[in-house]
Amino acid sequence: MKNFILVGLLFLFSISISAQETKVIKDGKKVTKEQVEKNKKEYQKKIKAAKKKASANKNKPNKKEKNTKSNSEEQENLKETAASKAAEKKVKDKVTGKYKGKKVYTGPKGGKYYINKNGNKTYID
């Protein structure tokens, strides 16, 4: 009975030794917890800087726009988010016109769509 308890304690002790807090990244290198925390902080700083930049660009009035827009059109433009603007930049398809004030793109198979306020493609019949 003593041997069984001794083996059990050794097993628990060996598990606690091998359970270190390291992560393996794609390159196969081990990363310590401190390095992970440092990378998280840097990433959060980059996100905050990007948000500040996006809000600064959003608040700037566009001089090319005409001031003859109705209130509903102005509200629709305010609803556009940074996600929709970023999605428009990623689109590699050709611009073929306008629909509801948005650019209409034609995809490689001939489908026509525009980027909605959420940054998603909305197809047109």
Short mmCIF file of N, CA and C in Angstrom, two decimals:
data_model
loop_
_atom_site.label_atom_id
_atom_site.label_comp_id
_atom_site.label_asym_id
_atom_site.label_seq_id
_atom_site.Cartn_x
_atom_site.Cartn_y
_atom_site.Cartn_z
N MET A 1 0.82 -1.18 0.00
CA MET A 1 0.00 0.00 0.00
C MET A 1 0.87 1.26 0.00
N LYS A 2 1.97 1.23 0.77
CA LYS A 2 2.88 2.38 0.81
C LYS A 2 3.49 2.62 -0.57
N ASN A 3 3.82 1.57 -1.26
CA ASN A 3 4.40 1.71 -2.61
C ASN A 3 3.41 2.36 -3.58
N PHE A 4 2.14 2.00 -3.46
CA PHE A 4 1.11 2.56 -4.33
C PHE A 4 0.96 4.07 -4.09
N ILE A 5 0.95 4.50 -2.85
CA ILE A 5 0.86 5.92 -2.51
C ILE A 5 2.11 6.65 -2.98
N LEU A 6 3.28 6.05 -2.81
CA LEU A 6 4.53 6.65 -3.24
C LEU A 6 4.55 6.85 -4.76
N VAL A 7 4.10 5.85 -5.50
CA VAL A 7 4.05 5.96 -6.96
C VAL A 7 3.07 7.06 -7.38
N GLY A 8 1.93 7.16 -6.69
CA GLY A 8 0.95 8.21 -6.99
C GLY A 8 1.51 9.59 -6.77
N LEU A 9 2.22 9.80 -5.67
CA LEU A 9 2.82 11.10 -5.38
C LEU A 9 3.91 11.45 -6.39
N LEU A 10 4.70 10.48 -6.78
CA LEU A 10 5.73 10.73 -7.79
C LEU A 10 5.10 11.11 -9.14
N PHE A 11 3.99 10.47 -9.45
CA PHE A 11 3.29 10.79 -10.70
C PHE A 11 2.79 12.23 -10.69
N LEU A 12 2.16 12.66 -9.58
CA LEU A 12 1.68 14.04 -9.47
C LEU A 12 2.84 15.04 -9.53
N PHE A 13 3.93 14.73 -8.87
CA PHE A 13 5.09 15.60 -8.88
C PHE A 13 5.68 15.73 -10.28
N SER A 14 5.73 14.63 -11.01
CA SER A 14 6.31 14.67 -12.36
C SER A 14 5.42 15.47 -13.32
N ILE A 15 4.12 15.44 -13.12
CA ILE A 15 3.21 16.22 -13.97
C ILE A 15 3.41 17.71 -13.73
N SER A 16 3.56 18.11 -12.49
CA SER A 16 3.72 19.53 -12.18
C SER A 16 5.04 20.08 -12.71
N ILE A 17 6.07 19.26 -12.77
CA ILE A 17 7.36 19.71 -13.31
C ILE A 17 7.28 19.91 -14.82
N SER A 18 6.59 19.02 -15.50
CA SER A 18 6.55 19.11 -16.97
C SER A 18 5.54 20.13 -17.47
N ALA A 19 4.69 20.67 -16.62
CA ALA A 19 3.66 21.62 -17.04
C ALA A 19 4.19 23.05 -16.94
N GLN A 20 5.08 23.42 -17.82
CA GLN A 20 5.62 24.77 -17.84
C GLN A 20 4.79 25.64 -18.77
N GLU A 21 4.78 26.93 -18.52
CA GLU A 21 3.99 27.84 -19.32
C GLU A 21 4.83 28.39 -20.47
N THR A 22 5.00 27.60 -21.48
CA THR A 22 5.66 28.05 -22.70
C THR A 22 4.78 27.70 -23.88
N LYS A 23 4.90 28.46 -24.93
CA LYS A 23 4.15 28.21 -26.14
C LYS A 23 5.12 27.98 -27.28
N VAL A 24 4.73 27.15 -28.21
CA VAL A 24 5.56 26.90 -29.37
C VAL A 24 4.93 27.63 -30.54
N ILE A 25 5.70 28.48 -31.19
CA ILE A 25 5.20 29.22 -32.34
C ILE A 25 5.55 28.46 -33.61
N LYS A 26 5.15 28.99 -34.75
CA LYS A 26 5.30 28.29 -36.02
C LYS A 26 6.74 27.89 -36.33
N ASP A 27 7.68 28.69 -35.94
CA ASP A 27 9.08 28.40 -36.25
C ASP A 27 9.63 27.27 -35.39
N GLY A 28 8.88 26.84 -34.40
CA GLY A 28 9.34 25.79 -33.52
C GLY A 28 10.09 26.33 -32.31
N LYS A 29 10.16 27.65 -32.17
CA LYS A 29 10.84 28.26 -31.03
C LYS A 29 9.88 28.34 -29.85
N LYS A 30 10.40 28.17 -28.66
CA LYS A 30 9.58 28.30 -27.47
C LYS A 30 9.57 29.76 -27.03
N VAL A 31 8.40 30.21 -26.58
CA VAL A 31 8.22 31.59 -26.17
C VAL A 31 7.82 31.58 -24.70
N THR A 32 8.45 32.41 -23.90
CA THR A 32 8.12 32.47 -22.48
C THR A 32 6.88 33.33 -22.27
N LYS A 33 6.33 33.24 -21.08
CA LYS A 33 5.12 33.99 -20.74
C LYS A 33 5.39 35.50 -20.81
N GLU A 34 6.57 35.92 -20.41
CA GLU A 34 6.91 37.35 -20.44
C GLU A 34 6.93 37.87 -21.87
N GLN A 35 7.46 37.08 -22.79
CA GLN A 35 7.50 37.50 -24.19
C GLN A 35 6.10 37.59 -24.77
N VAL A 36 5.22 36.68 -24.37
CA VAL A 36 3.84 36.71 -24.84
C VAL A 36 3.15 37.97 -24.34
N GLU A 37 3.33 38.30 -23.07
CA GLU A 37 2.73 39.51 -22.51
C GLU A 37 3.26 40.76 -23.21
N LYS A 38 4.56 40.80 -23.50
CA LYS A 38 5.16 41.93 -24.18
C LYS A 38 4.56 42.09 -25.57
N ASN A 39 4.39 40.97 -26.28
CA ASN A 39 3.81 41.02 -27.62
C ASN A 39 2.36 41.47 -27.58
N LYS A 40 1.61 41.06 -26.55
CA LYS A 40 0.22 41.49 -26.41
C LYS A 40 0.14 42.99 -26.22
N LYS A 41 1.02 43.53 -25.37
CA LYS A 41 1.01 44.97 -25.12
C LYS A 41 1.34 45.75 -26.39
N GLU A 42 2.32 45.28 -27.15
CA GLU A 42 2.67 45.95 -28.40
C GLU A 42 1.51 45.90 -29.38
N TYR A 43 0.84 44.77 -29.45
CA TYR A 43 -0.30 44.61 -30.36
C TYR A 43 -1.43 45.56 -29.96
N GLN A 44 -1.69 45.68 -28.65
CA GLN A 44 -2.75 46.57 -28.18
C GLN A 44 -2.41 48.02 -28.48
N LYS A 45 -1.14 48.40 -28.39
CA LYS A 45 -0.73 49.76 -28.73
C LYS A 45 -0.98 50.04 -30.20
N LYS A 46 -0.68 49.05 -31.05
CA LYS A 46 -0.90 49.22 -32.49
C LYS A 46 -2.39 49.38 -32.80
N ILE A 47 -3.22 48.61 -32.11
CA ILE A 47 -4.66 48.70 -32.33
C ILE A 47 -5.18 50.08 -31.92
N LYS A 48 -4.73 50.58 -30.77
CA LYS A 48 -5.16 51.90 -30.31
C LYS A 48 -4.74 52.98 -31.29
N ALA A 49 -3.51 52.88 -31.81
CA ALA A 49 -3.03 53.87 -32.77
C ALA A 49 -3.86 53.82 -34.05
N ALA A 50 -4.21 52.62 -34.50
CA ALA A 50 -5.01 52.48 -35.71
C ALA A 50 -6.41 53.05 -35.51
N LYS A 51 -6.99 52.84 -34.31
CA LYS A 51 -8.32 53.37 -34.02
C LYS A 51 -8.29 54.90 -34.00
N LYS A 52 -7.25 55.47 -33.39
CA LYS A 52 -7.14 56.93 -33.36
C LYS A 52 -7.02 57.49 -34.77
N LYS A 53 -6.22 56.83 -35.59
CA LYS A 53 -6.03 57.28 -36.96
C LYS A 53 -7.34 57.19 -37.75
N ALA A 54 -8.08 56.10 -37.55
CA ALA A 54 -9.35 55.92 -38.26
C ALA A 54 -10.37 56.96 -37.83
N SER A 55 -10.43 57.25 -36.52
CA SER A 55 -11.39 58.25 -36.05
C SER A 55 -10.99 59.65 -36.52
N ALA A 56 -9.71 59.93 -36.61
CA ALA A 56 -9.26 61.23 -37.11
C ALA A 56 -9.62 61.39 -38.59
N ASN A 57 -9.46 60.34 -39.37
CA ASN A 57 -9.81 60.40 -40.79
C ASN A 57 -11.31 60.47 -40.99
N LYS A 58 -12.08 59.85 -40.11
CA LYS A 58 -13.53 59.85 -40.24
C LYS A 58 -14.11 61.22 -39.94
N ASN A 59 -13.49 61.95 -39.02
CA ASN A 59 -14.00 63.26 -38.63
C ASN A 59 -13.66 64.36 -39.62
N LYS A 60 -12.69 64.13 -40.50
CA LYS A 60 -12.33 65.14 -41.48
C LYS A 60 -13.41 65.26 -42.54
N PRO A 61 -13.87 66.48 -42.84
CA PRO A 61 -14.87 66.62 -43.89
C PRO A 61 -14.23 66.45 -45.26
N ASN A 62 -14.95 65.81 -46.16
CA ASN A 62 -14.45 65.60 -47.51
C ASN A 62 -14.83 66.81 -48.35
N LYS A 63 -13.87 67.54 -48.87
CA LYS A 63 -14.12 68.76 -49.63
C LYS A 63 -14.74 68.48 -50.98
N LYS A 64 -14.57 67.28 -51.50
CA LYS A 64 -15.10 66.94 -52.81
C LYS A 64 -16.61 66.68 -52.79
N GLU A 65 -17.18 66.36 -51.61
CA GLU A 65 -18.60 66.05 -51.51
C GLU A 65 -19.42 67.32 -51.66
N LYS A 66 -20.59 67.15 -52.26
CA LYS A 66 -21.50 68.28 -52.40
C LYS A 66 -22.35 68.38 -51.14
N ASN A 67 -22.77 69.59 -50.80
CA ASN A 67 -23.57 69.80 -49.60
C ASN A 67 -25.06 69.69 -49.87
N THR A 68 -25.46 69.11 -50.99
CA THR A 68 -26.86 69.01 -51.36
C THR A 68 -27.47 67.68 -50.94
N LYS A 69 -26.89 66.99 -49.98
CA LYS A 69 -27.39 65.70 -49.52
C LYS A 69 -28.55 65.89 -48.54
N SER A 70 -29.50 64.97 -48.59
CA SER A 70 -30.60 65.01 -47.64
C SER A 70 -30.15 64.43 -46.30
N ASN A 71 -30.99 64.57 -45.28
CA ASN A 71 -30.63 64.07 -43.95
C ASN A 71 -30.48 62.56 -43.95
N SER A 72 -31.33 61.85 -44.69
CA SER A 72 -31.24 60.39 -44.69
C SER A 72 -29.94 59.92 -45.34
N GLU A 73 -29.50 60.61 -46.38
CA GLU A 73 -28.24 60.26 -47.03
C GLU A 73 -27.06 60.52 -46.09
N GLU A 74 -27.13 61.61 -45.34
CA GLU A 74 -26.06 61.93 -44.40
C GLU A 74 -25.99 60.89 -43.30
N GLN A 75 -27.14 60.44 -42.80
CA GLN A 75 -27.16 59.43 -41.76
C GLN A 75 -26.60 58.12 -42.28
N GLU A 76 -26.92 57.76 -43.53
CA GLU A 76 -26.40 56.53 -44.12
C GLU A 76 -24.88 56.60 -44.25
N ASN A 77 -24.36 57.75 -44.62
CA ASN A 77 -22.91 57.91 -44.73
C ASN A 77 -22.24 57.82 -43.37
N LEU A 78 -22.90 58.31 -42.32
CA LEU A 78 -22.33 58.23 -40.99
C LEU A 78 -22.29 56.79 -40.49
N LYS A 79 -23.20 55.94 -40.99
CA LYS A 79 -23.25 54.55 -40.57
C LYS A 79 -22.10 53.73 -41.14
N GLU A 80 -21.47 54.23 -42.18
CA GLU A 80 -20.35 53.49 -42.76
C GLU A 80 -19.23 53.40 -41.73
N THR A 81 -18.70 52.22 -41.59
CA THR A 81 -17.66 51.99 -40.59
C THR A 81 -16.31 51.85 -41.25
N ALA A 82 -15.31 51.75 -40.40
CA ALA A 82 -13.96 51.53 -40.90
C ALA A 82 -13.85 50.18 -41.59
N ALA A 83 -14.67 49.22 -41.15
CA ALA A 83 -14.63 47.88 -41.75
C ALA A 83 -15.03 47.92 -43.21
N SER A 84 -16.07 48.72 -43.53
CA SER A 84 -16.51 48.79 -44.92
C SER A 84 -15.46 49.49 -45.78
N LYS A 85 -14.83 50.49 -45.22
CA LYS A 85 -13.79 51.21 -45.98
C LYS A 85 -12.58 50.31 -46.21
N ALA A 86 -12.23 49.52 -45.20
CA ALA A 86 -11.10 48.61 -45.34
C ALA A 86 -11.43 47.51 -46.35
N ALA A 87 -12.67 47.06 -46.36
CA ALA A 87 -13.08 46.02 -47.32
C ALA A 87 -13.02 46.55 -48.74
N GLU A 88 -13.36 47.82 -48.93
CA GLU A 88 -13.28 48.41 -50.27
C GLU A 88 -11.84 48.43 -50.77
N LYS A 89 -10.91 48.66 -49.86
CA LYS A 89 -9.50 48.69 -50.26
C LYS A 89 -9.00 47.32 -50.66
N LYS A 90 -9.55 46.26 -50.05
CA LYS A 90 -9.11 44.90 -50.34
C LYS A 90 -9.68 44.36 -51.65
N VAL A 91 -10.75 44.97 -52.15
CA VAL A 91 -11.42 44.47 -53.35
C VAL A 91 -10.53 44.68 -54.57
N LYS A 92 -10.34 43.61 -55.35
CA LYS A 92 -9.52 43.69 -56.54
C LYS A 92 -10.37 43.71 -57.81
N ASP A 93 -11.70 43.67 -57.66
CA ASP A 93 -12.59 43.63 -58.81
C ASP A 93 -12.77 45.03 -59.38
N LYS A 94 -13.34 45.09 -60.59
CA LYS A 94 -13.50 46.36 -61.30
C LYS A 94 -14.76 47.08 -60.84
N VAL A 95 -14.65 48.42 -60.74
CA VAL A 95 -15.80 49.26 -60.42
C VAL A 95 -16.56 49.49 -61.72
N THR A 96 -17.88 49.18 -61.70
CA THR A 96 -18.65 49.30 -62.94
C THR A 96 -19.79 50.28 -62.83
N GLY A 97 -20.00 50.92 -61.70
CA GLY A 97 -21.09 51.89 -61.58
C GLY A 97 -21.39 52.21 -60.13
N LYS A 98 -22.64 52.71 -59.90
CA LYS A 98 -23.06 53.07 -58.55
C LYS A 98 -24.46 52.50 -58.30
N TYR A 99 -24.71 52.15 -57.02
CA TYR A 99 -26.01 51.65 -56.60
C TYR A 99 -26.23 52.13 -55.18
N LYS A 100 -27.29 52.90 -54.95
CA LYS A 100 -27.60 53.47 -53.63
C LYS A 100 -26.41 54.27 -53.08
N GLY A 101 -25.69 54.94 -53.94
CA GLY A 101 -24.57 55.76 -53.52
C GLY A 101 -23.29 55.00 -53.23
N LYS A 102 -23.29 53.71 -53.49
CA LYS A 102 -22.10 52.88 -53.26
C LYS A 102 -21.51 52.46 -54.60
N LYS A 103 -20.22 52.15 -54.61
CA LYS A 103 -19.56 51.68 -55.81
C LYS A 103 -20.02 50.25 -56.08
N VAL A 104 -20.32 49.97 -57.35
CA VAL A 104 -20.70 48.62 -57.75
C VAL A 104 -19.49 47.95 -58.38
N TYR A 105 -19.17 46.76 -57.89
CA TYR A 105 -18.03 45.99 -58.38
C TYR A 105 -18.53 44.80 -59.18
N THR A 106 -17.77 44.40 -60.18
CA THR A 106 -18.07 43.19 -60.94
C THR A 106 -16.99 42.18 -60.66
N GLY A 107 -17.39 41.00 -60.19
CA GLY A 107 -16.45 39.95 -59.83
C GLY A 107 -15.95 39.20 -61.04
N PRO A 108 -15.07 38.22 -60.83
CA PRO A 108 -14.46 37.47 -61.93
C PRO A 108 -15.47 36.62 -62.70
N LYS A 109 -16.59 36.24 -62.07
CA LYS A 109 -17.60 35.43 -62.75
C LYS A 109 -18.77 36.27 -63.25
N GLY A 110 -18.67 37.60 -63.13
CA GLY A 110 -19.71 38.49 -63.65
C GLY A 110 -20.73 38.93 -62.63
N GLY A 111 -20.62 38.50 -61.38
CA GLY A 111 -21.56 38.93 -60.34
C GLY A 111 -21.32 40.37 -59.95
N LYS A 112 -22.41 41.10 -59.72
CA LYS A 112 -22.30 42.52 -59.35
C LYS A 112 -22.68 42.67 -57.88
N TYR A 113 -21.89 43.46 -57.15
CA TYR A 113 -22.11 43.65 -55.73
C TYR A 113 -21.57 44.99 -55.30
N TYR A 114 -21.96 45.40 -54.09
CA TYR A 114 -21.38 46.59 -53.45
C TYR A 114 -20.99 46.22 -52.03
N ILE A 115 -20.17 47.04 -51.40
CA ILE A 115 -19.73 46.81 -50.03
C ILE A 115 -20.67 47.57 -49.11
N ASN A 116 -21.38 46.85 -48.21
CA ASN A 116 -22.32 47.50 -47.31
C ASN A 116 -21.60 48.15 -46.13
N LYS A 117 -22.38 48.73 -45.21
CA LYS A 117 -21.78 49.47 -44.10
C LYS A 117 -21.01 48.58 -43.13
N ASN A 118 -21.29 47.28 -43.14
CA ASN A 118 -20.57 46.34 -42.27
C ASN A 118 -19.29 45.82 -42.91
N GLY A 119 -19.04 46.18 -44.15
CA GLY A 119 -17.84 45.71 -44.84
C GLY A 119 -18.06 44.40 -45.58
N ASN A 120 -19.31 43.98 -45.72
CA ASN A 120 -19.61 42.74 -46.42
C ASN A 120 -20.09 43.02 -47.84
N LYS A 121 -19.95 42.03 -48.71
CA LYS A 121 -20.43 42.15 -50.08
C LYS A 121 -21.93 41.91 -50.10
N THR A 122 -22.68 42.80 -50.77
CA THR A 122 -24.10 42.62 -50.98
C THR A 122 -24.33 42.54 -52.47
N TYR A 123 -24.81 41.38 -52.94
CA TYR A 123 -24.96 41.15 -54.37
C TYR A 123 -26.24 41.78 -54.89
N ILE A 124 -26.17 42.23 -56.13
CA ILE A 124 -27.28 42.88 -56.80
C ILE A 124 -27.79 41.94 -57.89
N ASP A 125 -29.11 41.84 -58.03
CA ASP A 125 -29.67 40.98 -59.08
C ASP A 125 -29.39 41.52 -60.46
#
